[in-house]
Amino acid sequence: MSKSKKFLLYLAAFLGAFYIPFSNPTIKNAILESFLMLQEYAREHVILCLVPAFFIAGAIANFISQQSVIKYFGGQAKKWISYSVASVSGTILAVCSCTVLPLFAGIYKRGAGIGPAIAFLYSGPAINVLAIILTARILGWQLGLARAVGAVIFALIIGLLMAVIFRKDDQERLAGTMMNNSVDEEENRSGLQNIFYFLSMVLILVFANWIRPADMTGMWAAIYKLKWPVTVILLIFLALMLIKWFKKEELSEWLESTWGFAEQILPLLFAGVLVAGFLMGRPDTNAGIIPAEWVSRFVGGNSLLANFTASILGAFMYFATLTEVPILQGLIGLGMGKGPALALLLAGPALSLPNMLVIRSVIGTKKTVVFVSLVVAMATITGLIYGVIA
């Protein structure tokens, strides 16, 4: 960090300590709320969501050959393959905007093109089958269908636009990646063994985070009742594979890569959660410094401002998996329009302030700003159109 940046950081800390009215009850509650949100995040998402995601990211960095990543996600890969796979990945990953980050960082650093990588980053949390079904059941099938179709289209268009905008930068990055990894990679396992290995980890992530359905009857409820037995069986299966198929040195490198992703992502993630909690509070608490009535006041009707405001709020708020649905249900009850509701659904689950901080550390400030701007702009326009025809 340069001296000028350190000076600005110290100055900001001094001015905050000097001028923030910590004795004000609203400020006190918001500070407490930020730590309560961090505690809730740590209890509900770190062990079951982020830890498995870090291990998967570490495995991607070590055990998926660069040739395989480039074949399906690289700049020379067939677009219909790379973007199709990336844009529907969320159908099997029931993850939030933060849990998807280690997976995104893993494939991006391994040689994936910026377009497919961004499509994967958006679709991971946005095209969650459980969330779309819950949206349709609680908020109406029209909104659920619009969310599903919009999310897939968003992933494709945003990925393609990012690839076009940063084509030159991406070509230079991929060329450098190829040079740094030009040595032939030895395959110690068959393709089928690697499939079983990665599939078991993905299934552990999915089943360990299976949400309890509102109606405890039917298929989703049956899966929920079996989530822990299935997760334990998968863990045993994974342990046997690690013992039989992996060398000690490989496991050590895997753990080192996993820790590298955790070291890069967790500090920024926790800082972002603290800030988000301070500004907006936990879901349904109205304890942040931004009152909930302000939200409902600015997102009523179907004006351009209402849709833009909903997109911005959705982009900066943090939504744990599925929590956006009850939050939106409450906002609609307060007068939120149908267009802004869809805009928030398309911008919210895929983005958050913690998410943006980590993305910036992976792809840089410029690409992050463009990505966030594309999501907000497209969500605003889509919400405006939906509000007219709904």
CSV table of C-alpha atoms in Angstrom, one decimal:
chain,number,residue,atom,x,y,z
A,1,MET,CA,0.0,0.0,0.0
A,2,SER,CA,1.4,3.4,-1.0
A,3,LYS,CA,2.0,6.2,1.6
A,4,SER,CA,-0.8,8.3,0.1
A,5,LYS,CA,-3.3,5.5,0.5
A,6,LYS,CA,-2.2,4.8,4.0
A,7,PHE,CA,-2.5,8.5,4.8
A,8,LEU,CA,-6.1,8.6,3.4
A,9,LEU,CA,-7.0,5.5,5.4
A,10,TYR,CA,-5.6,7.0,8.6
A,11,LEU,CA,-7.4,10.3,7.8
A,12,ALA,CA,-10.7,8.5,7.2
A,13,ALA,CA,-10.3,6.6,10.5
A,14,PHE,CA,-9.5,9.8,12.4
A,15,LEU,CA,-12.4,11.8,10.9
A,16,GLY,CA,-14.8,8.9,11.7
A,17,ALA,CA,-13.6,8.6,15.3
A,18,PHE,CA,-13.8,12.4,15.7
A,19,TYR,CA,-17.2,13.1,14.1
A,20,ILE,CA,-19.4,10.0,14.2
A,21,PRO,CA,-22.0,10.5,17.0
A,22,PHE,CA,-21.6,7.1,18.7
A,23,SER,CA,-23.9,8.1,21.5
A,24,ASN,CA,-26.8,8.5,19.1
A,25,PRO,CA,-29.2,5.5,19.6
A,26,THR,CA,-29.5,4.9,15.8
A,27,ILE,CA,-25.8,4.8,15.4
A,28,LYS,CA,-25.4,2.4,18.4
A,29,ASN,CA,-28.1,0.1,17.1
A,30,ALA,CA,-26.6,0.1,13.6
A,31,ILE,CA,-23.1,-0.8,14.9
A,32,LEU,CA,-24.6,-3.6,17.0
A,33,GLU,CA,-26.5,-4.7,14.0
A,34,SER,CA,-23.4,-4.9,11.9
A,35,PHE,CA,-21.8,-7.3,14.3
A,36,LEU,CA,-25.0,-9.3,14.7
A,37,MET,CA,-25.2,-9.7,11.0
A,38,LEU,CA,-21.5,-10.8,10.9
A,39,GLN,CA,-22.3,-13.3,13.7
A,40,GLU,CA,-25.3,-14.6,11.8
A,41,TYR,CA,-23.3,-14.9,8.6
A,42,ALA,CA,-20.5,-16.8,10.4
A,43,ARG,CA,-22.9,-19.2,12.0
A,44,GLU,CA,-25.1,-19.9,9.0
A,45,HIS,CA,-22.9,-19.6,6.0
A,46,VAL,CA,-19.2,-20.0,6.7
A,47,ILE,CA,-19.0,-23.6,7.8
A,48,LEU,CA,-21.6,-25.2,5.5
A,49,CYS,CA,-21.3,-22.8,2.5
A,50,LEU,CA,-17.9,-21.1,2.3
A,51,VAL,CA,-15.7,-23.8,3.7
A,52,PRO,CA,-16.9,-26.4,1.1
A,53,ALA,CA,-16.7,-23.7,-1.6
A,54,PHE,CA,-13.1,-22.9,-0.6
A,55,PHE,CA,-12.1,-26.6,-0.9
A,56,ILE,CA,-13.8,-26.9,-4.3
A,57,ALA,CA,-11.9,-23.8,-5.5
A,58,GLY,CA,-8.6,-25.2,-4.2
A,59,ALA,CA,-9.4,-28.5,-6.0
A,60,ILE,CA,-10.1,-26.6,-9.2
A,61,ALA,CA,-6.8,-24.8,-8.9
A,62,ASN,CA,-4.8,-28.0,-8.4
A,63,PHE,CA,-6.6,-30.9,-9.9
A,64,ILE,CA,-8.4,-29.6,-13.0
A,65,SER,CA,-5.9,-29.3,-15.8
A,66,GLN,CA,-5.5,-25.9,-17.4
A,67,GLN,CA,-6.2,-27.5,-20.8
A,68,SER,CA,-9.7,-28.6,-19.5
A,69,VAL,CA,-10.6,-25.1,-18.3
A,70,ILE,CA,-9.4,-23.5,-21.5
A,71,LYS,CA,-11.2,-26.1,-23.6
A,72,TYR,CA,-14.6,-25.3,-22.0
A,73,PHE,CA,-14.2,-21.7,-20.7
A,74,GLY,CA,-11.2,-20.2,-22.4
A,75,GLY,CA,-11.2,-17.5,-25.0
A,76,GLN,CA,-10.9,-20.0,-27.9
A,77,ALA,CA,-13.6,-22.3,-26.6
A,78,LYS,CA,-16.8,-22.6,-28.6
A,79,LYS,CA,-19.1,-19.9,-27.2
A,80,TRP,CA,-22.2,-22.0,-27.2
A,81,ILE,CA,-20.5,-24.5,-25.0
A,82,SER,CA,-18.8,-22.2,-22.6
A,83,TYR,CA,-21.7,-19.8,-22.1
A,84,SER,CA,-24.3,-22.5,-22.0
A,85,VAL,CA,-22.5,-24.3,-19.2
A,86,ALA,CA,-21.7,-21.1,-17.3
A,87,SER,CA,-25.2,-19.6,-17.6
A,88,VAL,CA,-27.1,-22.5,-16.1
A,89,SER,CA,-24.6,-23.5,-13.4
A,90,GLY,CA,-26.8,-22.0,-10.7
A,91,THR,CA,-29.4,-24.7,-11.2
A,92,ILE,CA,-27.1,-27.1,-9.3
A,93,LEU,CA,-25.4,-24.6,-6.9
A,94,ALA,CA,-27.8,-23.3,-4.3
A,95,VAL,CA,-25.3,-20.7,-3.2
A,96,CYS,CA,-25.4,-17.0,-2.3
A,97,SER,CA,-23.4,-14.1,-3.9
A,98,CYS,CA,-20.5,-14.7,-1.5
A,99,THR,CA,-20.3,-18.5,-1.6
A,100,VAL,CA,-19.8,-18.5,-5.4
A,101,LEU,CA,-16.8,-16.2,-5.1
A,102,PRO,CA,-14.1,-18.9,-4.4
A,103,LEU,CA,-15.5,-21.0,-7.3
A,104,PHE,CA,-15.4,-18.0,-9.6
A,105,ALA,CA,-11.8,-17.1,-8.5
A,106,GLY,CA,-10.7,-20.7,-9.1
A,107,ILE,CA,-11.8,-21.0,-12.7
A,108,TYR,CA,-10.8,-17.4,-13.6
A,109,LYS,CA,-7.2,-17.9,-12.3
A,110,ARG,CA,-7.1,-21.3,-14.0
A,111,GLY,CA,-7.6,-19.8,-17.4
A,112,ALA,CA,-11.3,-19.2,-18.0
A,113,GLY,CA,-12.2,-16.3,-20.2
A,114,ILE,CA,-13.7,-13.2,-18.6
A,115,GLY,CA,-17.0,-13.7,-20.4
A,116,PRO,CA,-17.8,-17.3,-19.3
A,117,ALA,CA,-16.3,-16.6,-15.8
A,118,ILE,CA,-18.6,-13.6,-15.3
A,119,ALA,CA,-21.6,-15.6,-16.7
A,120,PHE,CA,-20.8,-18.3,-14.0
A,121,LEU,CA,-20.4,-15.6,-11.3
A,122,TYR,CA,-23.8,-14.2,-12.1
A,123,SER,CA,-25.7,-17.4,-12.7
A,124,GLY,CA,-24.4,-19.2,-9.6
A,125,PRO,CA,-26.5,-17.4,-7.1
A,126,ALA,CA,-29.1,-16.0,-9.5
A,127,ILE,CA,-30.5,-19.2,-11.1
A,128,ASN,CA,-31.1,-21.1,-7.9
A,129,VAL,CA,-33.9,-23.5,-8.7
A,130,LEU,CA,-35.1,-23.6,-5.1
A,131,ALA,CA,-35.3,-19.8,-5.0
A,132,ILE,CA,-37.1,-19.6,-8.3
A,133,ILE,CA,-39.7,-22.1,-7.1
A,134,LEU,CA,-40.1,-20.3,-3.9
A,135,THR,CA,-40.5,-17.0,-5.8
A,136,ALA,CA,-43.3,-18.5,-7.9
A,137,ARG,CA,-45.1,-20.0,-5.0
A,138,ILE,CA,-45.0,-17.0,-2.7
A,139,LEU,CA,-44.9,-14.0,-5.1
A,140,GLY,CA,-46.8,-15.5,-8.1
A,141,TRP,CA,-45.8,-17.7,-11.1
A,142,GLN,CA,-45.4,-14.7,-13.3
A,143,LEU,CA,-42.7,-13.2,-11.2
A,144,GLY,CA,-41.0,-16.6,-10.7
A,145,LEU,CA,-41.0,-17.2,-14.5
A,146,ALA,CA,-39.7,-13.7,-15.2
A,147,ARG,CA,-36.9,-14.2,-12.7
A,148,ALA,CA,-35.8,-17.5,-14.2
A,149,VAL,CA,-35.9,-16.3,-17.8
A,150,GLY,CA,-34.3,-13.0,-16.9
A,151,ALA,CA,-31.5,-14.6,-14.9
A,152,VAL,CA,-30.4,-16.9,-17.7
A,153,ILE,CA,-30.5,-14.1,-20.3
A,154,PHE,CA,-28.6,-11.8,-18.0
A,155,ALA,CA,-25.9,-14.3,-17.5
A,156,LEU,CA,-25.5,-14.8,-21.3
A,157,ILE,CA,-25.6,-11.1,-22.2
A,158,ILE,CA,-23.5,-9.8,-19.4
A,159,GLY,CA,-20.9,-12.4,-20.0
A,160,LEU,CA,-20.8,-11.7,-23.7
A,161,LEU,CA,-20.6,-7.9,-23.2
A,162,MET,CA,-17.7,-8.3,-20.7
A,163,ALA,CA,-15.9,-10.5,-23.2
A,164,VAL,CA,-16.3,-7.8,-25.9
A,165,ILE,CA,-15.4,-4.8,-23.7
A,166,PHE,CA,-12.3,-6.4,-22.2
A,167,ARG,CA,-11.3,-8.5,-25.2
A,168,LYS,CA,-7.8,-7.1,-25.5
A,169,ASP,CA,-7.0,-7.3,-21.7
A,170,ASP,CA,-8.4,-10.8,-21.6
A,171,GLN,CA,-6.3,-12.0,-24.5
A,172,GLU,CA,-3.1,-10.7,-22.8
A,173,ARG,CA,-4.1,-12.3,-19.5
A,174,LEU,CA,-4.8,-15.7,-21.1
A,175,ALA,CA,-1.6,-15.5,-23.0
A,176,GLY,CA,0.3,-14.9,-19.8
A,177,THR,CA,-1.5,-17.7,-18.1
A,178,MET,CA,-0.6,-20.1,-20.9
A,179,MET,CA,3.1,-19.1,-20.6
A,180,ASN,CA,3.2,-19.5,-16.8
A,181,ASN,CA,1.6,-23.0,-17.1
A,182,SER,CA,3.2,-24.2,-20.3
A,183,VAL,CA,4.7,-27.3,-18.7
A,184,ASP,CA,2.7,-30.4,-19.5
A,185,GLU,CA,0.5,-31.4,-16.5
A,186,GLU,CA,0.6,-35.0,-15.4
A,187,GLU,CA,-2.8,-36.6,-14.9
A,188,ASN,CA,-2.7,-38.9,-11.9
A,189,ARG,CA,-6.4,-39.9,-12.2
A,190,SER,CA,-8.8,-40.8,-14.9
A,191,GLY,CA,-11.4,-38.4,-16.1
A,192,LEU,CA,-14.1,-40.5,-14.4
A,193,GLN,CA,-12.3,-40.4,-11.1
A,194,ASN,CA,-12.1,-36.6,-11.3
A,195,ILE,CA,-15.8,-36.4,-12.1
A,196,PHE,CA,-16.7,-38.5,-9.0
A,197,TYR,CA,-14.3,-36.4,-6.9
A,198,PHE,CA,-15.7,-33.0,-7.9
A,199,LEU,CA,-19.3,-34.2,-8.0
A,200,SER,CA,-19.1,-35.5,-4.5
A,201,MET,CA,-17.9,-32.1,-3.2
A,202,VAL,CA,-20.6,-30.2,-5.2
A,203,LEU,CA,-23.3,-32.5,-3.8
A,204,ILE,CA,-21.9,-32.0,-0.3
A,205,LEU,CA,-22.3,-28.3,-0.8
A,206,VAL,CA,-25.8,-28.6,-2.2
A,207,PHE,CA,-27.2,-31.1,0.4
A,208,ALA,CA,-25.5,-29.5,3.5
A,209,ASN,CA,-27.2,-26.2,2.6
A,210,TRP,CA,-30.6,-27.6,1.6
A,211,ILE,CA,-33.2,-25.1,3.0
A,212,ARG,CA,-36.1,-26.3,5.0
A,213,PRO,CA,-39.3,-25.9,2.8
A,214,ALA,CA,-42.3,-24.0,4.2
A,215,ASP,CA,-44.5,-27.0,3.4
A,216,MET,CA,-43.0,-30.2,4.9
A,217,THR,CA,-44.7,-32.5,2.3
A,218,GLY,CA,-43.6,-33.5,-1.1
A,219,MET,CA,-40.2,-34.1,-2.8
A,220,TRP,CA,-38.4,-31.0,-1.4
A,221,ALA,CA,-39.4,-31.9,2.1
A,222,ALA,CA,-38.3,-35.5,1.6
A,223,ILE,CA,-34.9,-34.4,0.4
A,224,TYR,CA,-34.6,-32.0,3.4
A,225,LYS,CA,-35.2,-34.9,5.8
A,226,LEU,CA,-32.4,-36.9,4.2
A,227,LYS,CA,-29.9,-34.0,3.9
A,228,TRP,CA,-27.6,-35.0,6.7
A,229,PRO,CA,-27.6,-38.8,6.1
A,230,VAL,CA,-26.8,-38.1,2.4
A,231,THR,CA,-24.2,-35.5,3.4
A,232,VAL,CA,-22.4,-38.0,5.7
A,233,ILE,CA,-22.5,-40.7,3.1
A,234,LEU,CA,-20.9,-38.3,0.6
A,235,LEU,CA,-18.3,-37.2,3.1
A,236,ILE,CA,-17.3,-40.9,3.7
A,237,PHE,CA,-17.2,-41.5,-0.1
A,238,LEU,CA,-15.0,-38.4,-0.5
A,239,ALA,CA,-12.7,-39.5,2.3
A,240,LEU,CA,-12.3,-42.9,0.6
A,241,MET,CA,-11.4,-41.3,-2.7
A,242,LEU,CA,-8.8,-39.1,-1.1
A,243,ILE,CA,-7.2,-42.1,0.6
A,244,LYS,CA,-7.2,-44.3,-2.6
A,245,TRP,CA,-6.6,-41.8,-5.4
A,246,PHE,CA,-4.5,-39.0,-4.0
A,247,LYS,CA,-0.9,-38.7,-3.0
A,248,LYS,CA,0.1,-36.9,0.2
A,249,GLU,CA,1.9,-34.1,-1.7
A,250,GLU,CA,-1.3,-33.5,-3.7
A,251,LEU,CA,-3.4,-33.2,-0.6
A,252,SER,CA,-0.9,-30.8,0.9
A,253,GLU,CA,-1.0,-28.6,-2.2
A,254,TRP,CA,-4.8,-28.8,-2.2
A,255,LEU,CA,-5.0,-27.5,1.4
A,256,GLU,CA,-2.5,-24.7,0.6
A,257,SER,CA,-4.6,-23.5,-2.4
A,258,THR,CA,-7.7,-23.7,-0.3
A,259,TRP,CA,-6.1,-21.6,2.4
A,260,GLY,CA,-4.9,-19.1,-0.3
A,261,PHE,CA,-8.5,-18.5,-1.4
A,262,ALA,CA,-9.7,-18.2,2.2
A,263,GLU,CA,-7.0,-15.7,3.0
A,264,GLN,CA,-7.8,-13.6,0.0
A,265,ILE,CA,-11.6,-13.6,0.3
A,266,LEU,CA,-12.6,-13.9,4.0
A,267,PRO,CA,-11.2,-10.5,5.2
A,268,LEU,CA,-12.9,-8.5,2.5
A,269,LEU,CA,-16.1,-10.6,2.8
A,270,PHE,CA,-16.4,-10.0,6.6
A,271,ALA,CA,-15.6,-6.3,6.2
A,272,GLY,CA,-18.4,-6.0,3.6
A,273,VAL,CA,-20.9,-7.8,5.8
A,274,LEU,CA,-20.1,-5.4,8.6
A,275,VAL,CA,-20.7,-2.4,6.4
A,276,ALA,CA,-23.9,-3.9,4.9
A,277,GLY,CA,-25.2,-4.7,8.4
A,278,PHE,CA,-24.5,-1.1,9.5
A,279,LEU,CA,-26.3,0.5,6.6
A,280,MET,CA,-29.3,-1.8,6.2
A,281,GLY,CA,-29.3,-4.2,9.1
A,282,ARG,CA,-30.3,-7.9,9.0
A,283,PRO,CA,-33.4,-9.0,7.0
A,284,ASP,CA,-36.7,-7.9,8.7
A,285,THR,CA,-35.0,-6.0,11.5
A,286,ASN,CA,-35.0,-2.4,10.2
A,287,ALA,CA,-32.1,-1.8,12.5
A,288,GLY,CA,-29.6,-0.2,10.0
A,289,ILE,CA,-29.2,3.5,9.6
A,290,ILE,CA,-31.3,3.4,6.3
A,291,PRO,CA,-34.9,3.1,7.4
A,292,ALA,CA,-37.1,0.4,5.7
A,293,GLU,CA,-39.8,3.0,5.0
A,294,TRP,CA,-37.3,4.9,2.8
A,295,VAL,CA,-37.0,1.8,0.7
A,296,SER,CA,-40.7,1.3,0.2
A,297,ARG,CA,-41.2,5.0,-0.5
A,298,PHE,CA,-38.6,5.1,-3.3
A,299,VAL,CA,-39.6,1.8,-5.0
A,300,GLY,CA,-43.3,2.2,-5.3
A,301,GLY,CA,-45.0,2.3,-8.7
A,302,ASN,CA,-43.0,1.6,-11.9
A,303,SER,CA,-41.0,4.7,-12.7
A,304,LEU,CA,-37.5,4.7,-14.0
A,305,LEU,CA,-36.3,6.0,-10.6
A,306,ALA,CA,-38.2,3.3,-8.7
A,307,ASN,CA,-36.6,0.5,-10.8
A,308,PHE,CA,-33.2,2.1,-10.7
A,309,THR,CA,-33.4,2.5,-6.9
A,310,ALA,CA,-34.5,-1.2,-6.5
A,311,SER,CA,-31.6,-2.3,-8.6
A,312,ILE,CA,-29.1,-0.3,-6.6
A,313,LEU,CA,-30.5,-1.4,-3.3
A,314,GLY,CA,-30.5,-5.0,-4.5
A,315,ALA,CA,-26.9,-4.7,-5.7
A,316,PHE,CA,-25.6,-3.5,-2.4
A,317,MET,CA,-27.7,-5.4,0.1
A,318,TYR,CA,-26.6,-8.9,1.1
A,319,PHE,CA,-29.1,-11.7,0.6
A,320,ALA,CA,-28.5,-15.1,2.1
A,321,THR,CA,-29.8,-17.9,-0.1
A,322,LEU,CA,-33.7,-17.7,-0.4
A,323,THR,CA,-33.9,-14.7,2.0
A,324,GLU,CA,-34.7,-12.3,-0.8
A,325,VAL,CA,-38.2,-13.8,-1.2
A,326,PRO,CA,-39.6,-13.1,2.3
A,327,ILE,CA,-37.9,-9.7,2.2
A,328,LEU,CA,-39.4,-8.8,-1.1
A,329,GLN,CA,-42.8,-10.1,0.1
A,330,GLY,CA,-42.7,-7.6,2.9
A,331,LEU,CA,-41.6,-4.8,0.6
A,332,ILE,CA,-44.5,-5.6,-1.8
A,333,GLY,CA,-46.8,-5.4,1.2
A,334,LEU,CA,-45.5,-1.9,1.9
A,335,GLY,CA,-46.3,-0.8,-1.7
A,336,MET,CA,-43.3,-1.9,-3.8
A,337,GLY,CA,-44.2,-2.1,-7.5
A,338,LYS,CA,-44.0,-5.3,-9.6
A,339,GLY,CA,-41.3,-3.9,-11.9
A,340,PRO,CA,-39.0,-2.8,-9.0
A,341,ALA,CA,-39.6,-6.2,-7.4
A,342,LEU,CA,-38.2,-8.0,-10.4
A,343,ALA,CA,-35.3,-5.5,-10.7
A,344,LEU,CA,-34.3,-6.3,-7.1
A,345,LEU,CA,-34.6,-10.0,-7.7
A,346,LEU,CA,-32.3,-9.8,-10.8
A,347,ALA,CA,-29.7,-7.5,-9.2
A,348,GLY,CA,-29.9,-8.6,-5.5
A,349,PRO,CA,-29.0,-12.3,-5.2
A,350,ALA,CA,-26.1,-12.0,-7.7
A,351,LEU,CA,-24.5,-9.0,-6.1
A,352,SER,CA,-23.8,-7.5,-2.7
A,353,LEU,CA,-21.3,-5.1,-1.1
A,354,PRO,CA,-19.1,-7.9,0.2
A,355,ASN,CA,-19.3,-9.7,-3.1
A,356,MET,CA,-18.1,-6.5,-5.0
A,357,LEU,CA,-15.1,-6.1,-2.7
A,358,VAL,CA,-13.9,-9.6,-3.4
A,359,ILE,CA,-14.6,-9.5,-7.1
A,360,ARG,CA,-12.5,-6.3,-7.3
A,361,SER,CA,-9.6,-8.2,-5.7
A,362,VAL,CA,-9.8,-10.9,-8.4
A,363,ILE,CA,-10.5,-9.0,-11.6
A,364,GLY,CA,-9.7,-5.4,-10.7
A,365,THR,CA,-11.6,-2.2,-10.2
A,366,LYS,CA,-12.4,-1.4,-13.8
A,367,LYS,CA,-13.9,-4.8,-14.7
A,368,THR,CA,-15.9,-4.8,-11.4
A,369,VAL,CA,-17.4,-1.4,-12.0
A,370,VAL,CA,-18.4,-2.4,-15.5
A,371,PHE,CA,-19.9,-5.7,-14.3
A,372,VAL,CA,-21.9,-4.1,-11.5
A,373,SER,CA,-23.1,-1.3,-13.9
A,374,LEU,CA,-24.3,-3.8,-16.5
A,375,VAL,CA,-26.3,-5.8,-13.8
A,376,VAL,CA,-27.9,-2.6,-12.4
A,377,ALA,CA,-28.7,-1.2,-15.9
A,378,MET,CA,-30.2,-4.4,-17.2
A,379,ALA,CA,-32.1,-5.0,-14.0
A,380,THR,CA,-33.5,-1.4,-14.2
A,381,ILE,CA,-34.6,-1.8,-17.9
A,382,THR,CA,-36.0,-5.3,-17.4
A,383,GLY,CA,-38.0,-4.2,-14.3
A,384,LEU,CA,-39.4,-1.2,-16.2
A,385,ILE,CA,-40.6,-3.4,-19.1
A,386,TYR,CA,-42.0,-6.0,-16.7
A,387,GLY,CA,-43.9,-3.4,-14.7
A,388,VAL,CA,-45.6,-2.2,-17.9
A,389,ILE,CA,-46.7,-5.6,-19.2
A,390,ALA,CA,-47.4,-7.3,-15.8
